[in-house]
Amino acid sequence: MSEDRTVRSFCRFCEALCGIDVTVREDQVLSVRGVAEDPLSHGYTCPKGRALPSWHHSSSRLDVPQTRHNGDLADTSWESCLGDLADRLADIMQRHGPDAIGVYVATGVAFDANGRRTAERFRQALGTKSFYSANSIDTPAKMLVSELMSGHPGLVPVPDREEGSLFLFFGTNPVVSHGHLHAFPDPVTTIRRLVERGEVWVIDPRKTETAKLATHHLPIRPGTDYAVAAFLVRALLQEGANRAYLNDHGDQLDTLEEAVHPFTLEEAAARSAVNESGLMNLLESVRRHQTLTVQTGTGLTMSAAANVSEWLIWTLQAVTGSFEQAGGTWFHPGYLKRLDTRPFEPASLAPGPGPDSRPDVPGRWGEIPCAAMVDEIEAGNLRALIVCGGNPITAFPDTERTAKALEQLEVLAVADVVTTETTRLASHILPVAGQLERADLPLYIDQFMPAVATRYTEAVVPPAAERRPLWRALADLAMRLGYSALPDGVDVDGTDDDLLAIVGDRSTGTFAQIREQRVVIDRPRPTAWVHNHVLPGGKWRLAPKPLVQQLATLETPPDLVLIPHRQVRHLNSMLTTDGAGGKLDLPDLFIHPQDAATRLLNDAAEADVSSDTGTVRARVRLDPDIRQGSATIPHGFSDPNVSKLTTTRRDTDPLTGMVLQSGIAITVVPA
Ligand SMILES: Nc1nc2c(c(=O)[nH]1)N[C@H]1C(S)=C(S)[C@@H](COP(=O)(O)OP(=O)(O)OC[C@H]3O[C@@H](n4cnc5c(=O)[nH]c(N)nc54)[C@H](O)[C@@H]3O)O[C@H]1N2
Ligand SMILES: Nc1nc2c(c(=O)[nH]1)N[C@H]1C(S)=C(S)[C@@H](COP(=O)(O)OP(=O)(O)OC[C@H]3O[C@@H](n4cnc5c(=O)[nH]c(N)nc54)[C@H](O)[C@@H]3O)O[C@H]1N2
Ligand code: SF4
Ligand SMILES: [Mo]
């Protein structure tokens, strides 16, 4: 009988990246425990992290490559799977050029440094423009606003938790999500600490788990965050703005003043449905504290007002002089990326052209928005797709249309760790190493870490069965096509560490050091690097024209709208059927009792929920915490699949191509 051993690692389900000790007996993963002395997560884990053993040994794990023959998927060898895939891709490239081959990188590879990096290199080697990422169905507003206001699309604002006293959360629920582009490990303790020090305001249509710990909650009408921010900016420009800061660091102040001019107290209250006393209390708090810091999340970035709300929230922080100020908001340079030390080239600000089938959907940051993918397939422009760690069938709008399009592809290669709604449609399945089967660094989460920090983990167990690291599968495929997807000096038979070393050595430390120390934190964090190195002339563009124009087009959302919300035990489509701790989240319709009563719906009744794109059937859950006029069904489930209610046919954002996923008009009737 062999002995149990414990391997120090970190969980790679979400951005919190909790430090974990994993107990293993031979190849069996037995248990996961938080590392008490971890300087970033302090022993915390959530049910998802603790479900890693059952996720790792899930009965739906992919073990062997598969290819489709005569309509059915069958097990095969890597040699034959990659050989066949390469032949078909070569043939498609020959007939239609490289753009006919698409790559979609999504949530599952955001936490796989080598896999994600190799996917990008693979795409570059092929020379295809058809590159898609989950960013464009999650949060492009944040990059857009960063780019338009600073010239750099990659600024990540982070609240100063050590010295701040006024914290605002718009459309994010870190107690459940652990943050959106900014990690909140151990969120309950963290929020409690903030409350001890000052005020925490949650602006959300639901009295969320975070709102329940906060000092204040404003139950806002979905899609109207911009009205609250515009009101605050307008009032502060009359009294309470940091004029010295604006003189030094603000450009286009007159245009900003004009843009927010309509947002009187009455107008803001009418649009946002936040009562006037709530708005005035918030304004008084801002004037009293002078400096503040704001976090936003998907509630905001998925709404029709995403860009404008995000812009006015950044502006609020500029008007109060809170950026790069103690107690305000700092910008994360990343430990591995070190944006603060790199030469910086201003972005062009203008989007690239959209793809041929959807010229209205702009290309930005070297990507085509996911909203255009199905059109590209239907038009015959996209004929092969390589999905790396994504599940478009539950994540993309127009579920049935998406499924049809994926079936129409000549090649749908899916690299995943489990069977999903999307692998079922695949022509080739690549069973890749899961998070416990590979060494890693948080390369794509670098700027979302709670400090300027990094982590290293070795593989906890070797890849079981026929599984291979994604990077090796893609490098092998590239070679068969006559390209290289690996940096010089790294061999396809090399180790995870060979590749990680290149990334680690580019940081201020060395890979050897990071590997030795496991968690490295850089203190003190850099100050004023955005003011000094990024902003043109040291000044924020306070009123970018496309955003000012978009502000004028916003309409008040209809009466009953669907909004997104995340649950504790599953992550998008992961852990929806395996469950964490033996329990499952349920994809119910959460609706206010009054909204249910007027529709003759009782608790636990079945309801049909329709948008003008589709209908799903869900069980009613009466929820007094959600404001009247809003209802929510969590996404990620195949039944009900809430993405049937979203569409790319209308409502895609003209500046980013983002799909409307918060604030969709719905009707609800008894089934
Ligand atoms: N447990 C768990 N954690 C996760 C995930 C998961 O599925 N499960 N997913 C991960 C992913 S991919 C992401 S992107 C992050 C997202 O992280 P968050 O953005 O924090 O996501 P949510 O927890 O859904 O919080 C969104 C909040 O926005 C509110 N909301 C909806 N519409 C509006 C609106 O118009 N205005 C305002 N002010 N609020 C609105 C909702 O009520 C909800 O409370 O979470 C990550 N973490
Ligand atoms: N209606 C609606 N739609 C939404 C949202 C919403 O709130 N409402 N949220 C949006 C958001 S924020 C996001 S981020 C997207 C998510 O969109 P996707 O990323 O496409 O969807 P996920 O369900 O997160 O898929 C992740 C996949 O990665 C796989 N995976 C897990 N671990 C690994 C690994 O180690 N390697 C590899 N290769 N694969 C792995 C999982 O099994 C899973 O199939 O969905 C978006 N869609
Ligand atoms: S919060 Fe949960 S899912 Fe996220 S890293 Fe920590 S244990 Fe993993
Ligand atoms: Mo996301």
Coordinates of N, CA and C in Angstrom, one line a residue, residues 42 161 184-195 197:
H42 N -4.9 32.9 2.2 CA -5.0 32.7 3.6 C -5.8 31.5 4.0
R161 N -7.3 48.3 -1.2 CA -8.0 47.7 0.0 C -7.3 48.0 1.3
F184 N -10.8 38.3 -5.8 CA -11.1 38.4 -4.4 C -11.1 37.1 -3.8
P185 N -9.9 36.6 -3.4 CA -9.9 35.4 -2.6 C -10.5 35.7 -1.2
D186 N -11.0 34.7 -0.6 CA -11.5 34.9 0.8 C -12.4 36.1 0.8
P187 N -13.5 36.2 0.0 CA -14.2 37.4 -0.2 C -15.0 37.9 1.0
V188 N -15.5 37.0 1.8 CA -16.4 37.4 3.0 C -15.5 38.2 4.0
T189 N -14.3 37.6 4.3 CA -13.4 38.3 5.2 C -13.0 39.6 4.6
T190 N -12.7 39.6 3.3 CA -12.2 40.8 2.7 C -13.2 41.9 2.8
I191 N -14.5 41.6 2.4 CA -15.5 42.6 2.4 C -15.8 43.1 3.9
R192 N -15.8 42.2 4.8 CA -15.9 42.6 6.2 C -14.9 43.6 6.7
R193 N -13.7 43.3 6.2 CA -12.5 44.2 6.6 C -12.8 45.6 6.0
L194 N -13.3 45.6 4.7 CA -13.5 46.9 4.1 C -14.6 47.7 4.9
V195 N -15.7 46.9 5.3 CA -16.8 47.5 6.1 C -16.3 48.1 7.4
R197 N -13.5 49.4 7.9 CA -12.7 50.6 7.7 C -13.5 51.8 7.1

